[in-house]
CSV table of C-alpha atoms in Angstrom, one decimal:
chain,number,residue,atom,x,y,z
A,1,MET,CA,28.5,5.4,6.4
A,2,ASP,CA,32.2,4.8,5.0
A,3,GLN,CA,33.7,5.3,2.0
A,4,GLN,CA,34.6,1.9,1.2
A,5,LEU,CA,30.4,1.4,1.1
A,6,ARG,CA,30.1,4.9,-0.7
A,7,ASP,CA,31.9,3.6,-3.3
A,8,TYR,CA,30.6,0.3,-4.0
A,9,LEU,CA,27.6,2.1,-4.3
A,10,LEU,CA,28.3,4.5,-7.3
A,11,HIS,CA,31.0,2.1,-8.5
A,12,ASN,CA,27.8,-0.5,-9.2
A,13,ARG,CA,24.8,2.0,-9.8
A,14,GLU,CA,24.8,1.3,-13.4
A,15,LYS,CA,24.8,-2.7,-13.1
A,16,GLN,CA,22.2,-2.3,-10.2
A,17,LEU,CA,20.4,-0.5,-12.8
A,18,THR,CA,20.4,-2.9,-15.7
A,19,GLU,CA,19.3,-5.8,-13.2
A,20,LEU,CA,16.3,-3.4,-11.5
A,21,LYS,CA,15.2,-3.0,-15.0
A,22,LYS,CA,15.5,-7.1,-16.5
A,23,PHE,CA,13.3,-7.3,-13.0
A,24,LEU,CA,10.6,-4.8,-14.1
A,25,ALA,CA,10.7,-6.7,-18.0
A,26,ILE,CA,8.9,-9.1,-16.1
A,27,PRO,CA,4.5,-8.6,-16.3
A,28,SER,CA,4.0,-10.3,-13.0
A,29,ILE,CA,0.4,-8.5,-12.9
A,30,SER,CA,-1.6,-11.0,-10.0
A,31,ALA,CA,-5.0,-9.8,-10.4
A,32,LEU,CA,-4.8,-12.0,-13.9
A,33,PRO,CA,-4.7,-15.6,-14.3
A,34,SER,CA,-2.9,-14.9,-18.0
A,35,TYR,CA,0.1,-14.0,-16.1
A,36,LYS,CA,0.3,-17.1,-14.1
A,37,VAL,CA,3.7,-18.0,-15.2
A,38,GLU,CA,5.0,-14.7,-15.5
A,39,MET,CA,4.2,-14.2,-11.6
A,40,ARG,CA,6.5,-18.2,-11.2
A,41,LYS,CA,9.3,-15.8,-13.5
A,42,ALA,CA,9.0,-13.4,-11.2
A,43,ALA,CA,9.3,-15.1,-7.8
A,44,HIS,CA,12.5,-17.1,-8.9
A,45,TRP,CA,14.1,-14.4,-10.4
A,46,THR,CA,13.6,-13.1,-7.1
A,47,ALA,CA,15.3,-16.7,-5.4
A,48,GLU,CA,18.1,-15.8,-8.2
A,49,MET,CA,19.0,-12.5,-7.0
A,50,MET,CA,18.9,-12.8,-2.9
A,51,LYS,CA,21.5,-16.1,-4.1
A,52,ASP,CA,23.7,-14.0,-5.5
A,53,ILE,CA,23.4,-11.2,-2.9
A,54,GLY,CA,24.7,-13.8,-0.5
A,55,LEU,CA,21.9,-14.9,1.4
A,56,ASP,CA,22.6,-18.5,3.0
A,57,ARG,CA,18.7,-20.0,2.5
A,58,VAL,CA,16.8,-18.8,0.2
A,59,ASP,CA,13.3,-20.7,-0.3
A,60,ILE,CA,10.3,-20.2,-3.3
A,61,PHE,CA,7.1,-21.8,-1.1
A,62,THR,CA,4.5,-23.0,-3.1
A,63,GLY,CA,0.2,-23.1,-2.8
A,64,LYS,CA,-2.9,-22.0,-3.3
A,65,GLY,CA,-1.5,-19.1,-4.2
A,66,HIS,CA,1.5,-16.7,-5.9
A,67,PRO,CA,4.7,-18.2,-5.0
A,68,ILE,CA,6.2,-16.9,-1.8
A,69,VAL,CA,9.8,-16.4,-1.6
A,70,TYR,CA,12.3,-16.3,1.4
A,71,GLY,CA,15.4,-16.0,2.3
A,72,GLU,CA,18.4,-15.5,5.5
A,73,TRP,CA,21.4,-14.3,6.7
A,74,MET,CA,21.3,-15.3,10.1
A,75,LYS,CA,25.2,-15.1,11.2
A,76,ALA,CA,25.4,-12.3,13.6
A,77,GLU,CA,25.1,-14.0,17.0
A,78,GLY,CA,23.4,-11.9,19.4
A,79,LYS,CA,22.7,-8.9,16.9
A,80,PRO,CA,19.1,-7.9,16.3
A,81,THR,CA,16.7,-9.7,13.5
A,82,VAL,CA,15.5,-7.8,11.0
A,83,LEU,CA,12.5,-9.1,8.4
A,84,VAL,CA,12.0,-7.4,5.2
A,85,TYR,CA,8.7,-7.5,3.5
A,86,GLY,CA,8.2,-6.5,0.1
A,87,HIS,CA,5.7,-7.8,-2.9
A,88,TYR,CA,7.2,-9.1,-6.7
A,89,ASP,CA,3.6,-9.0,-8.1
A,90,VAL,CA,2.2,-5.5,-10.0
A,91,GLN,CA,-1.0,-3.8,-10.6
A,92,PRO,CA,-2.6,-4.0,-14.3
A,93,VAL,CA,-1.3,-1.6,-17.1
A,94,ASP,CA,-4.9,-0.4,-18.8
A,95,PRO,CA,-4.8,1.9,-20.3
A,96,VAL,CA,-2.2,0.9,-21.8
A,97,GLU,CA,-2.6,3.8,-24.7
A,98,LEU,CA,-1.7,6.5,-21.8
A,99,TRP,CA,2.2,5.0,-21.5
A,100,GLU,CA,4.8,6.9,-23.5
A,101,SER,CA,7.0,4.1,-22.9
A,102,PRO,CA,6.1,0.4,-22.7
A,103,PRO,CA,5.0,-0.1,-19.9
A,104,PHE,CA,7.7,-3.6,-18.8
A,105,GLU,CA,10.3,-1.9,-20.6
A,106,ALA,CA,12.1,0.5,-18.0
A,107,GLU,CA,13.3,3.4,-19.3
A,108,ILE,CA,14.5,6.9,-17.9
A,109,ARG,CA,13.6,9.8,-18.2
A,110,ASP,CA,14.9,13.1,-16.2
A,111,ASN,CA,16.3,10.4,-13.7
A,112,LYS,CA,13.0,9.0,-13.2
A,113,LEU,CA,12.8,5.3,-14.4
A,114,TYR,CA,9.7,4.6,-15.8
A,115,ALA,CA,7.5,1.2,-15.0
A,116,ARG,CA,5.2,-0.5,-13.9
A,117,GLY,CA,6.8,-1.3,-10.7
A,118,ALA,CA,9.2,0.9,-10.6
A,119,SER,CA,7.7,2.3,-7.3
A,120,ASP,CA,5.1,0.4,-6.4
A,121,ASP,CA,6.9,-2.3,-4.7
A,122,LYS,CA,9.5,-3.9,-7.0
A,123,GLY,CA,11.7,-0.5,-6.9
A,124,GLN,CA,11.7,-0.1,-3.4
A,125,VAL,CA,12.0,-4.6,-2.7
A,126,PHE,CA,15.2,-3.9,-4.7
A,127,MET,CA,16.9,-1.9,-3.0
A,128,HIS,CA,16.7,-3.8,-0.2
A,129,LEU,CA,18.6,-6.4,-1.6
A,130,LYS,CA,20.7,-4.3,-2.4
A,131,ALA,CA,21.5,-2.6,0.3
A,132,VAL,CA,22.6,-6.3,1.4
A,133,GLU,CA,24.8,-7.0,-0.6
A,134,THR,CA,26.2,-3.6,-0.4
A,135,ILE,CA,27.6,-4.3,3.2
A,136,LEU,CA,28.2,-8.0,2.4
A,137,LYS,CA,30.8,-7.7,-0.8
A,138,THR,CA,32.4,-4.5,1.4
A,139,ARG,CA,32.3,-6.5,4.7
A,140,ASP,CA,31.4,-10.3,4.3
A,141,THR,CA,29.6,-10.3,7.2
A,142,LEU,CA,26.3,-8.0,8.1
A,143,PRO,CA,25.9,-5.7,10.9
A,144,VAL,CA,22.6,-8.0,11.8
A,145,ASN,CA,20.4,-10.5,11.0
A,146,ILE,CA,18.1,-10.8,8.0
A,147,LYS,CA,14.8,-12.3,6.4
A,148,PHE,CA,13.5,-11.5,3.3
A,149,LEU,CA,9.9,-12.4,2.9
A,150,ILE,CA,8.5,-11.7,-1.2
A,151,GLU,CA,5.6,-12.4,-2.0
A,152,GLY,CA,3.0,-12.1,-5.3
A,153,GLU,CA,-0.1,-11.4,-3.9
A,154,GLU,CA,-0.2,-7.8,-2.2
A,155,GLU,CA,-2.2,-6.0,-5.4
A,156,ILE,CA,-4.7,-8.5,-4.1
A,157,GLY,CA,-4.7,-8.2,-0.8
A,158,SER,CA,-2.9,-10.9,0.1
A,159,PRO,CA,-5.2,-13.8,0.4
A,160,THR,CA,-2.8,-16.4,0.8
A,161,LEU,CA,-0.1,-14.6,3.0
A,162,PRO,CA,-1.7,-14.3,6.8
A,163,SER,CA,-2.0,-18.3,6.9
A,164,PHE,CA,0.7,-18.2,5.9
A,165,VAL,CA,2.8,-16.1,8.3
A,166,GLU,CA,0.9,-17.7,11.2
A,167,LYS,CA,2.0,-21.5,9.9
A,168,ASN,CA,5.4,-20.4,9.8
A,169,LYS,CA,5.9,-18.1,13.0
A,170,GLU,CA,9.1,-19.4,14.5
A,171,LEU,CA,10.5,-19.1,10.6
A,172,LEU,CA,9.8,-15.7,10.7
A,173,LYS,CA,10.7,-14.2,14.0
A,174,ALA,CA,12.3,-11.3,14.0
A,175,ASP,CA,12.9,-8.2,16.1
A,176,VAL,CA,11.5,-5.8,13.5
A,177,LEU,CA,9.3,-5.7,10.6
A,178,VAL,CA,10.5,-3.2,8.0
A,179,ILE,CA,8.3,-2.4,5.2
A,180,SER,CA,9.6,0.0,2.1
A,181,ASP,CA,6.3,0.6,0.2
A,182,THR,CA,5.6,3.7,1.1
A,183,THR,CA,6.2,7.7,0.0
A,184,LEU,CA,8.3,10.2,1.5
A,185,LEU,CA,5.6,13.2,2.7
A,186,GLU,CA,6.8,15.6,-0.6
A,187,ARG,CA,10.3,15.1,-2.4
A,188,GLY,CA,13.1,15.6,-0.1
A,189,LYS,CA,10.8,15.6,3.3
A,190,PRO,CA,11.3,11.9,4.5
A,191,ALA,CA,8.3,10.2,6.2
A,192,ILE,CA,7.6,7.2,8.4
A,193,VAL,CA,4.0,5.4,8.3
A,194,TYR,CA,3.5,4.7,12.1
A,195,GLY,CA,-0.3,4.0,10.9
A,196,LEU,CA,-2.7,2.5,8.6
A,197,ARG,CA,-6.6,2.3,7.8
A,198,GLY,CA,-8.5,-0.3,7.5
A,199,LEU,CA,-10.9,-1.1,4.6
A,200,CYS,CA,-13.8,-2.8,4.5
A,201,GLY,CA,-16.3,-3.2,1.0
A,202,ILE,CA,-19.2,-4.2,-0.2
A,203,GLN,CA,-22.1,-4.3,-3.5
A,204,ILE,CA,-25.3,-3.1,-3.2
A,205,ASP,CA,-27.5,-5.0,-5.8
A,206,VAL,CA,-31.3,-3.4,-6.6
A,207,ARG,CA,-33.7,-4.9,-8.4
A,208,GLY,CA,-37.1,-4.1,-9.2
A,209,ALA,CA,-39.7,-5.2,-12.8
A,210,ALA,CA,-38.5,-8.2,-13.7
A,211,SER,CA,-37.5,-6.4,-17.2
A,212,ASP,CA,-37.0,-2.8,-18.0
A,213,LEU,CA,-40.5,-1.1,-18.7
A,214,HIS,CA,-41.5,1.8,-20.5
A,215,SER,CA,-41.8,4.4,-19.1
A,216,GLY,CA,-44.2,5.6,-20.6
A,217,LEU,CA,-46.5,2.5,-19.9
A,218,TYR,CA,-45.6,1.8,-16.4
A,219,GLY,CA,-43.9,5.3,-15.7
A,220,GLY,CA,-45.7,6.7,-11.8
A,221,ALA,CA,-47.2,2.7,-11.2
A,222,VAL,CA,-43.9,1.2,-9.9
A,223,GLN,CA,-39.8,1.9,-8.1
A,224,ASN,CA,-36.8,2.2,-10.1
A,225,PRO,CA,-34.5,1.0,-9.3
A,226,ILE,CA,-32.4,3.6,-9.2
A,227,HIS,CA,-34.1,6.1,-7.7
A,228,ALA,CA,-34.6,3.4,-4.8
A,229,LEU,CA,-30.5,3.6,-4.9
A,230,VAL,CA,-30.0,6.6,-4.7
A,231,GLU,CA,-32.6,7.0,-1.4
A,232,ILE,CA,-30.3,4.9,-0.2
A,233,LEU,CA,-27.0,5.9,0.0
A,234,SER,CA,-28.9,10.1,0.7
A,235,THR,CA,-29.8,7.9,4.3
A,236,MET,CA,-25.7,7.3,4.9
A,237,ARG,CA,-23.8,10.8,4.6
A,238,ALA,CA,-25.2,14.0,6.2
A,239,ASP,CA,-24.0,16.9,4.4
A,240,ASN,CA,-21.5,18.0,6.9
A,241,GLY,CA,-19.6,14.4,6.3
A,242,VAL,CA,-21.1,13.1,9.0
A,243,ILE,CA,-21.6,9.0,8.0
A,244,THR,CA,-24.5,8.5,9.4
A,245,VAL,CA,-24.8,4.7,9.7
A,246,GLU,CA,-25.2,3.5,13.4
A,247,GLY,CA,-22.6,2.8,15.4
A,248,PHE,CA,-20.8,3.3,12.5
A,249,TYR,CA,-18.0,5.7,14.9
A,250,ASP,CA,-18.5,3.5,18.2
A,251,LYS,CA,-14.9,2.4,18.7
A,252,VAL,CA,-13.2,5.2,16.2
A,253,ARG,CA,-9.8,5.8,18.5
A,254,LYS,CA,-9.4,9.7,18.8
A,255,LEU,CA,-6.4,11.0,17.9
A,256,THR,CA,-4.7,12.6,20.1
A,257,GLU,CA,-3.4,16.4,21.0
A,258,GLU,CA,0.4,14.9,20.1
A,259,GLU,CA,-0.9,13.5,17.4
A,260,ARG,CA,-2.4,17.0,15.6
A,261,ALA,CA,0.0,19.1,16.9
A,262,GLU,CA,2.3,16.7,14.6
A,263,PHE,CA,0.1,16.9,11.7
A,264,ALA,CA,0.1,20.7,12.2
A,265,SER,CA,3.6,21.1,12.4
A,266,LEU,CA,4.0,19.4,9.1
A,267,GLY,CA,3.0,22.8,7.5
A,268,GLN,CA,0.5,20.9,4.5
A,269,SER,CA,-1.5,23.9,3.1
A,270,GLU,CA,-4.9,23.2,2.0
A,271,GLU,CA,-5.0,25.7,-0.5
A,272,ASN,CA,-1.8,24.1,-1.9
A,273,LEU,CA,-4.2,20.5,-1.6
A,274,LYS,CA,-7.2,22.2,-3.9
A,275,THR,CA,-4.5,23.3,-6.3
A,276,GLN,CA,-3.4,20.1,-6.7
A,277,LEU,CA,-6.5,18.0,-7.4
A,278,GLY,CA,-8.6,21.0,-8.8
A,279,VAL,CA,-11.5,20.9,-7.3
A,280,PRO,CA,-12.9,24.1,-6.0
A,281,ASP,CA,-13.5,23.0,-2.4
A,282,LEU,CA,-12.3,20.7,0.1
A,283,HIS,CA,-15.3,18.8,2.0
A,284,GLY,CA,-15.3,16.7,4.8
A,285,GLU,CA,-16.0,15.8,9.0
A,286,GLU,CA,-16.3,18.8,10.4
A,287,GLY,CA,-13.9,19.6,13.1
A,288,PHE,CA,-10.8,17.8,11.5
A,289,THR,CA,-8.2,19.0,8.6
A,290,ALA,CA,-7.9,17.7,5.7
A,291,LEU,CA,-4.9,15.6,6.4
A,292,GLU,CA,-6.3,14.4,10.1
A,293,ARG,CA,-9.5,13.5,7.5
A,294,MET,CA,-6.9,12.0,5.1
A,295,TRP,CA,-4.7,9.8,7.4
A,296,ALA,CA,-7.0,9.4,11.2
A,297,ARG,CA,-10.6,9.3,10.1
A,298,PRO,CA,-12.7,6.5,9.2
A,299,THR,CA,-14.6,7.6,5.3
A,300,LEU,CA,-17.3,5.8,3.5
A,301,GLU,CA,-17.2,6.2,-0.5
A,302,VAL,CA,-19.6,5.3,-3.3
A,303,ASN,CA,-16.9,4.1,-6.1
A,304,GLY,CA,-19.3,3.2,-8.5
A,305,ILE,CA,-22.7,3.3,-9.4
A,306,TYR,CA,-24.7,1.9,-12.6
A,307,GLY,CA,-27.8,0.8,-14.0
A,308,GLY,CA,-30.4,1.8,-17.0
A,309,PHE,CA,-29.6,3.4,-19.6
A,310,GLN,CA,-25.7,4.6,-21.0
A,311,GLY,CA,-25.6,5.1,-24.2
A,312,GLU,CA,-25.8,8.1,-26.1
A,313,GLY,CA,-29.6,10.4,-26.3
A,314,ILE,CA,-32.3,9.2,-24.5
A,315,LYS,CA,-34.2,5.4,-24.0
A,316,THR,CA,-36.8,5.4,-22.2
A,317,VAL,CA,-37.0,3.1,-19.9
A,318,ILE,CA,-37.9,2.7,-15.9
A,319,PRO,CA,-34.3,-0.1,-15.5
A,320,SER,CA,-35.0,-2.8,-13.6
A,321,GLU,CA,-32.1,-2.9,-11.7
A,322,ALA,CA,-29.7,-0.3,-10.2
A,323,HIS,CA,-26.1,-1.0,-8.5
A,324,ALA,CA,-23.3,1.3,-6.3
A,325,LYS,CA,-20.4,-0.4,-4.9
A,326,ILE,CA,-19.0,1.1,-1.2
A,327,THR,CA,-16.0,1.3,0.4
A,328,CYS,CA,-15.1,2.1,4.0
A,329,ARG,CA,-11.8,3.1,5.1
A,330,LEU,CA,-11.0,2.7,8.9
A,331,VAL,CA,-9.3,3.5,11.9
A,332,PRO,CA,-8.3,2.6,14.7
A,333,ASP,CA,-10.1,0.4,16.9
A,334,GLN,CA,-13.2,-0.5,14.6
A,335,ASP,CA,-12.9,-4.0,13.1
A,336,PRO,CA,-13.7,-4.3,9.4
A,337,GLN,CA,-16.4,-6.8,9.8
A,338,GLU,CA,-18.5,-4.9,12.0
A,339,ILE,CA,-18.8,-2.4,10.3
A,340,ALA,CA,-19.4,-4.6,7.2
A,341,ASP,CA,-22.2,-5.8,9.1
A,342,LEU,CA,-23.3,-2.0,9.9
A,343,LEU,CA,-23.5,-1.5,6.2
A,344,GLU,CA,-25.3,-4.4,5.7
A,345,GLU,CA,-28.0,-3.4,8.3
A,346,HIS,CA,-28.2,-0.3,7.7
A,347,VAL,CA,-28.8,-0.7,3.7
A,348,LYS,CA,-31.8,-3.2,4.1
A,349,LYS,CA,-33.4,-0.9,6.9
A,350,ALA,CA,-33.4,2.2,4.2
A,351,ALA,CA,-34.8,-0.4,1.5
A,352,PRO,CA,-38.1,1.2,0.0
A,353,ALA,CA,-40.5,-0.4,-0.7
A,354,GLY,CA,-40.9,-2.4,-4.2
A,355,VAL,CA,-37.7,-3.1,-4.7
A,356,THR,CA,-35.6,-6.0,-3.7
A,357,VAL,CA,-32.3,-5.0,-2.1
A,358,SER,CA,-29.8,-7.8,-1.7
A,359,VAL,CA,-25.9,-6.5,-0.1
A,360,SER,CA,-22.5,-8.4,-0.9
A,361,GLN,CA,-19.4,-8.0,1.5
A,362,PHE,CA,-15.9,-7.5,-0.5
A,363,ASP,CA,-12.7,-6.5,0.3
A,364,LYS,CA,-12.1,-6.3,4.6
A,365,GLY,CA,-8.6,-5.3,6.1
A,366,ALA,CA,-7.9,-4.4,9.5
A,367,PRO,CA,-5.9,-0.9,10.3
A,368,PHE,CA,-2.8,-0.9,12.1
A,369,ILE,CA,-1.0,1.8,14.4
A,370,THR,CA,2.1,1.4,16.4
A,371,PRO,CA,3.5,4.2,18.9
A,372,PHE,CA,6.4,5.9,16.9
A,373,ASP,CA,8.4,6.5,19.4
A,374,HIS,CA,9.3,3.0,19.8
A,375,PRO,CA,13.1,2.7,19.2
A,376,ALA,CA,12.3,0.7,16.2
A,377,ILE,CA,11.0,3.7,14.5
A,378,GLN,CA,13.3,6.6,15.7
A,379,THR,CA,16.4,4.8,14.5
A,380,ALA,CA,14.8,4.6,10.9
A,381,GLY,CA,14.3,8.0,11.2
A,382,GLN,CA,17.6,8.8,12.8
A,383,ALA,CA,19.1,6.8,9.0
A,384,TYR,CA,16.4,8.9,7.4
A,385,GLU,CA,17.4,12.6,8.5
A,386,GLU,CA,21.2,11.6,8.3
A,387,VAL,CA,21.0,11.8,4.4
A,388,TYR,CA,18.5,13.3,3.5
A,389,GLY,CA,19.2,16.7,6.0
A,390,VAL,CA,15.8,17.4,7.5
A,391,PRO,CA,13.9,16.3,9.9
A,392,THR,CA,12.1,12.9,9.8
A,393,ALA,CA,8.1,13.2,9.9
A,394,TYR,CA,5.9,10.8,11.1
A,395,VAL,CA,2.6,10.5,9.8
A,396,ARG,CA,-0.2,8.4,9.5
A,397,GLY,CA,-1.3,6.4,5.9
A,398,GLY,CA,-4.7,7.3,4.1
A,399,GLY,CA,-4.2,3.8,2.4
A,400,SER,CA,-4.6,0.3,3.8
A,401,ILE,CA,-2.4,-2.5,3.3
A,402,PRO,CA,-4.2,-5.3,4.9
A,403,ILE,CA,-1.7,-7.5,5.1
A,404,VAL,CA,0.6,-5.0,8.0
A,405,ALA,CA,-2.1,-5.1,10.8
A,406,ALA,CA,-2.1,-9.2,9.8
A,407,PHE,CA,1.9,-8.9,10.9
A,408,SER,CA,2.1,-7.0,13.3
A,409,GLU,CA,-0.8,-9.4,15.6
A,410,ILE,CA,0.1,-12.4,14.7
A,411,LEU,CA,4.6,-11.7,14.6
A,412,SER,CA,3.9,-9.5,17.9
A,413,ILE,CA,6.8,-7.4,15.9
A,414,PRO,CA,6.9,-3.6,16.3
A,415,VAL,CA,6.6,-2.5,12.0
A,416,VAL,CA,8.7,0.5,10.7
A,417,MET,CA,7.4,1.2,7.1
A,418,MET,CA,10.0,3.6,5.8
A,419,GLY,CA,9.2,4.2,2.4
A,420,PHE,CA,11.3,6.2,-0.7
A,421,GLY,CA,8.3,6.9,-3.4
A,422,LEU,CA,6.6,10.2,-4.2
A,423,SER,CA,2.9,10.6,-4.2
A,424,ASN,CA,2.7,11.5,-7.8
A,425,GLU,CA,5.0,8.6,-8.8
A,426,ASN,CA,2.2,7.5,-10.4
A,427,PHE,CA,1.8,3.9,-9.1
A,428,HIS,CA,-1.4,2.0,-10.3
A,429,ALA,CA,-1.8,4.3,-13.2
A,430,PRO,CA,-0.3,5.1,-16.4
A,431,ASN,CA,2.8,6.1,-16.7
A,432,GLU,CA,4.9,4.8,-12.8
A,433,HIS,CA,7.8,5.6,-12.8
A,434,PHE,CA,10.3,6.2,-9.1
A,435,ASN,CA,12.9,9.1,-8.6
A,436,LEU,CA,16.8,7.8,-9.3
A,437,GLU,CA,17.2,10.6,-6.5
A,438,ASN,CA,15.3,8.6,-4.1
A,439,PHE,CA,17.1,5.2,-5.0
A,440,ASP,CA,19.9,6.3,-4.3
A,441,LYS,CA,19.5,8.2,-1.0
A,442,GLY,CA,17.4,4.7,-0.2
A,443,LEU,CA,19.8,2.4,-0.6
A,444,GLU,CA,21.7,4.9,1.8
A,445,VAL,CA,19.5,5.3,4.7
A,446,ILE,CA,18.5,1.3,4.7
A,447,ILE,CA,22.3,0.9,5.3
A,448,ARG,CA,22.9,3.3,7.9
A,449,TYR,CA,19.7,2.0,9.4
A,450,LEU,CA,21.0,-1.7,9.2
A,451,PHE,CA,24.2,-0.5,11.1
A,452,LYS,CA,22.4,1.8,13.7
A,453,LEU,CA,20.2,-1.6,14.7
A,454,SER,CA,23.1,-3.9,14.9
A,455,ASN,CA,23.4,-2.1,18.6
A,456,GLY,CA,19.6,-3.0,19.7
A,457,LEU,CA,16.9,-1.8,20.7
């Protein structure tokens, strides 16, 4: 990257951070209906920024959900087209009392920018906008064609985006999709995520008597819904971490030896992981390392269980109902609907006598994987290495971004997930922050990547 581009970034850094703070000041919480006005404000702020950096076309699409913002610059004839996806919505801030500074009043401490959305995902979206601005202001042109698609529903599962992408395939036509909503492997060690786990969730509702019963009068004569629920849950996973739902593993794509070797080469210590998490031992499916289990094996977790008396002391009741919430992280080639149906069937078979059991299905998202030797991904890795000075790691992500699989399937283009956050930046938690070291380096990586892509894919 030449000195003119570096000088522009250096001379405009404070201005850029001031602009980012204004973006972060908008409480664009998609999950709460009371923030609808703020969601529209964030969409319009994003659109105005696209105009300010020099994009030729900017549109705000409104419909059933929160607005979708689109922008493009398409004057690089014969060059690849890059589609950048991100989101302007953020998570709720509760518990607000745990924030050391107001969540929507961005504050810099120890070269870290603290605010809700600083890392997930406003800060990373902003970097792509400013990378494009830097090139346009110093070159009057771009090395590639660029399109932006910034939505406001990622934190609630992107319910309306897949249909929008399907209806606008021609508008969104591109050679590569770039997403910055992931993290580095660790500080100073860049990583490209080439796979994500999918997701499905269910709720189990167990009902017994019509109302809570006195345990002295009726104990021993009726089924306790909490006991029944525990009995059901105990049939779903063995002591060795293997999930015992029939058919659960039937379509799981096995890890290749190349992938296992790549994971092992990252040198991630399981002892350090125990210390980091504050647990005496790790636990999971036998035959796999912790990284393999977190990134490339499916899971079944009880996320919540409740029923009966919750107050202090003892209340001698047999509760009338009990509930559990379960989610599964899925891997290629598991189908979320198929797995949810298997879970429901298993629960109903395992239900003991004396209670009524029902199952509700919730969020579903398909897993995603793309070959990490694809030129679009390897080129991104080169851009990282030139800036960070160390080899790029190619990893899978244990979490789920359901829209990524939809993008890949609908648009049939490679997806490059090149994030700049760190795993300890408290996204979704109080005191979310973004290390400005990676803001600065990330801008340079993105600029280098766009120039490298101009040579073709």
